[in-house]
């Protein structure tokens, strides 16, 4: 057996041993960012009505695309498509996602 063949065999053996180790071992001590225990959270649709999606007029294109995708996904999953408002200040009690660069967000934060 040549030196190159031995190296390949050892590489394959090392890879095979790594596949035998459970992936959960690498996550020990790190906080979970996905919770599947069914705790009460944000309700996007309640009482047959979807919460509106609000974006600023100065949002980045990626934020607008994410808002459109979220609107479409909520509609597909629940059958209730949320309204999408751009640049409108709805009032206290409604949160706005996206970047923290809009005047609308500053006005909302000033109320709290």
CSV table of C-alpha atoms in Angstrom, one decimal:
chain,number,residue,atom,x,y,z
A,1,UNK,CA,0.0,0.0,0.0
A,2,UNK,CA,1.3,3.4,-1.0
A,3,UNK,CA,1.7,6.4,1.3
A,4,UNK,CA,-1.1,8.2,-0.5
A,5,UNK,CA,-3.5,5.3,-0.1
A,6,UNK,CA,-2.8,5.1,3.7
A,7,UNK,CA,-3.5,8.9,4.0
A,8,UNK,CA,-6.8,8.5,2.2
A,9,UNK,CA,-7.7,5.5,4.4
A,10,UNK,CA,-6.9,7.5,7.6
A,11,UNK,CA,-8.9,10.5,6.3
A,12,UNK,CA,-12.0,8.3,5.6
A,13,UNK,CA,-11.6,6.6,9.0
A,14,UNK,CA,-11.4,10.0,10.8
A,15,UNK,CA,-14.5,11.2,8.9
A,16,UNK,CA,-16.4,8.0,9.8
A,17,UNK,CA,-15.6,8.3,13.5
A,18,UNK,CA,-16.8,11.9,13.5
A,19,UNK,CA,-20.1,10.8,12.1
A,20,UNK,CA,-20.6,8.4,15.0
A,21,UNK,CA,-20.4,11.2,17.6
A,22,UNK,CA,-23.9,12.7,18.3
A,23,UNK,CA,-24.3,16.3,17.1
A,24,UNK,CA,-25.9,17.2,20.4
A,25,UNK,CA,-22.4,16.9,22.1
A,26,UNK,CA,-21.3,20.1,20.3
A,27,UNK,CA,-24.2,22.1,21.6
A,28,UNK,CA,-23.6,21.5,25.3
A,29,UNK,CA,-23.7,24.7,27.3
A,30,UNK,CA,-25.2,26.9,24.6
A,31,UNK,CA,-28.6,28.5,25.0
A,32,UNK,CA,-31.4,27.2,22.8
A,33,UNK,CA,-32.7,29.6,20.2
A,34,UNK,CA,-35.5,27.4,19.1
A,35,UNK,CA,-38.1,26.5,21.7
A,36,UNK,CA,-40.6,23.8,20.8
A,37,UNK,CA,-42.3,23.6,24.2
A,38,UNK,CA,-45.4,25.5,23.1
A,39,UNK,CA,-45.0,28.6,25.3
A,40,UNK,CA,-47.4,31.5,24.7
A,41,UNK,CA,-45.7,33.9,22.3
A,42,UNK,CA,-46.7,36.5,19.7
A,43,UNK,CA,-50.0,35.8,18.1
A,44,UNK,CA,-49.8,36.7,14.4
A,45,UNK,CA,-53.4,35.7,13.7
A,46,UNK,CA,-56.1,35.7,16.4
A,47,UNK,CA,-59.9,35.8,16.1
A,48,UNK,CA,-59.7,35.4,12.3
A,49,UNK,CA,-57.7,38.6,11.9
A,50,UNK,CA,-54.0,38.8,11.1
A,51,UNK,CA,-51.8,41.5,12.7
A,52,UNK,CA,-50.7,44.1,10.2
A,53,UNK,CA,-47.1,44.4,9.0
A,54,UNK,CA,-45.7,47.9,9.2
A,55,UNK,CA,-42.6,49.1,7.5
A,56,UNK,CA,-41.0,52.5,7.1
A,57,UNK,CA,-40.7,54.4,3.9
A,58,UNK,CA,-36.9,54.4,4.3
A,59,UNK,CA,-36.4,50.6,4.7
A,60,UNK,CA,-33.7,48.7,2.9
A,61,UNK,CA,-34.8,46.5,0.0
A,62,UNK,CA,-34.0,43.4,2.0
A,63,UNK,CA,-36.3,44.4,4.8
A,64,UNK,CA,-39.1,45.1,2.4
A,65,UNK,CA,-38.6,41.7,0.8
A,66,UNK,CA,-38.6,40.0,4.2
A,67,UNK,CA,-41.9,41.8,5.0
A,68,UNK,CA,-43.5,40.6,1.8
A,69,UNK,CA,-42.2,37.1,2.4
A,70,UNK,CA,-43.6,37.1,5.9
A,71,UNK,CA,-47.0,38.4,4.7
A,72,UNK,CA,-47.1,35.7,2.1
A,73,UNK,CA,-46.1,32.9,4.5
A,74,UNK,CA,-48.6,34.0,7.2
A,75,UNK,CA,-51.3,33.9,4.5
A,76,UNK,CA,-50.4,30.5,3.3
A,77,UNK,CA,-50.2,28.9,6.7
A,78,UNK,CA,-53.3,30.5,8.3
A,79,UNK,CA,-55.5,31.5,5.4
A,80,UNK,CA,-55.5,35.1,6.7
A,81,UNK,CA,-53.2,37.5,4.8
A,82,UNK,CA,-52.0,40.5,6.9
A,83,UNK,CA,-52.4,44.0,5.7
A,84,UNK,CA,-49.1,45.8,4.9
A,85,UNK,CA,-48.7,49.4,5.8
A,86,UNK,CA,-45.8,51.5,4.6
A,87,UNK,CA,-44.8,54.6,6.4
A,88,UNK,CA,-47.9,54.9,8.5
A,89,UNK,CA,-47.8,55.3,12.2
A,90,UNK,CA,-50.6,53.2,13.7
A,91,UNK,CA,-50.2,54.1,17.3
A,92,UNK,CA,-49.0,52.6,20.6
A,93,UNK,CA,-49.2,48.9,21.1
A,94,UNK,CA,-48.0,48.0,17.6
A,95,UNK,CA,-44.4,47.1,17.1
A,96,UNK,CA,-42.4,47.6,14.0
A,97,UNK,CA,-39.6,45.4,12.8
A,98,UNK,CA,-36.8,46.1,10.5
A,99,UNK,CA,-33.9,48.6,10.9
A,100,UNK,CA,-33.8,51.1,13.7
A,101,UNK,CA,-33.3,54.0,11.3
A,102,UNK,CA,-36.8,55.3,10.8
A,103,UNK,CA,-38.5,58.3,12.4
A,104,UNK,CA,-41.5,56.1,13.0
A,105,UNK,CA,-39.6,53.8,15.3
A,106,UNK,CA,-38.2,56.8,17.2
A,107,UNK,CA,-41.8,58.1,17.7
A,108,UNK,CA,-43.0,54.8,18.9
A,109,UNK,CA,-40.2,54.4,21.4
A,110,UNK,CA,-40.8,57.9,22.7
A,111,UNK,CA,-44.3,56.7,23.8
A,112,UNK,CA,-43.0,53.9,26.0
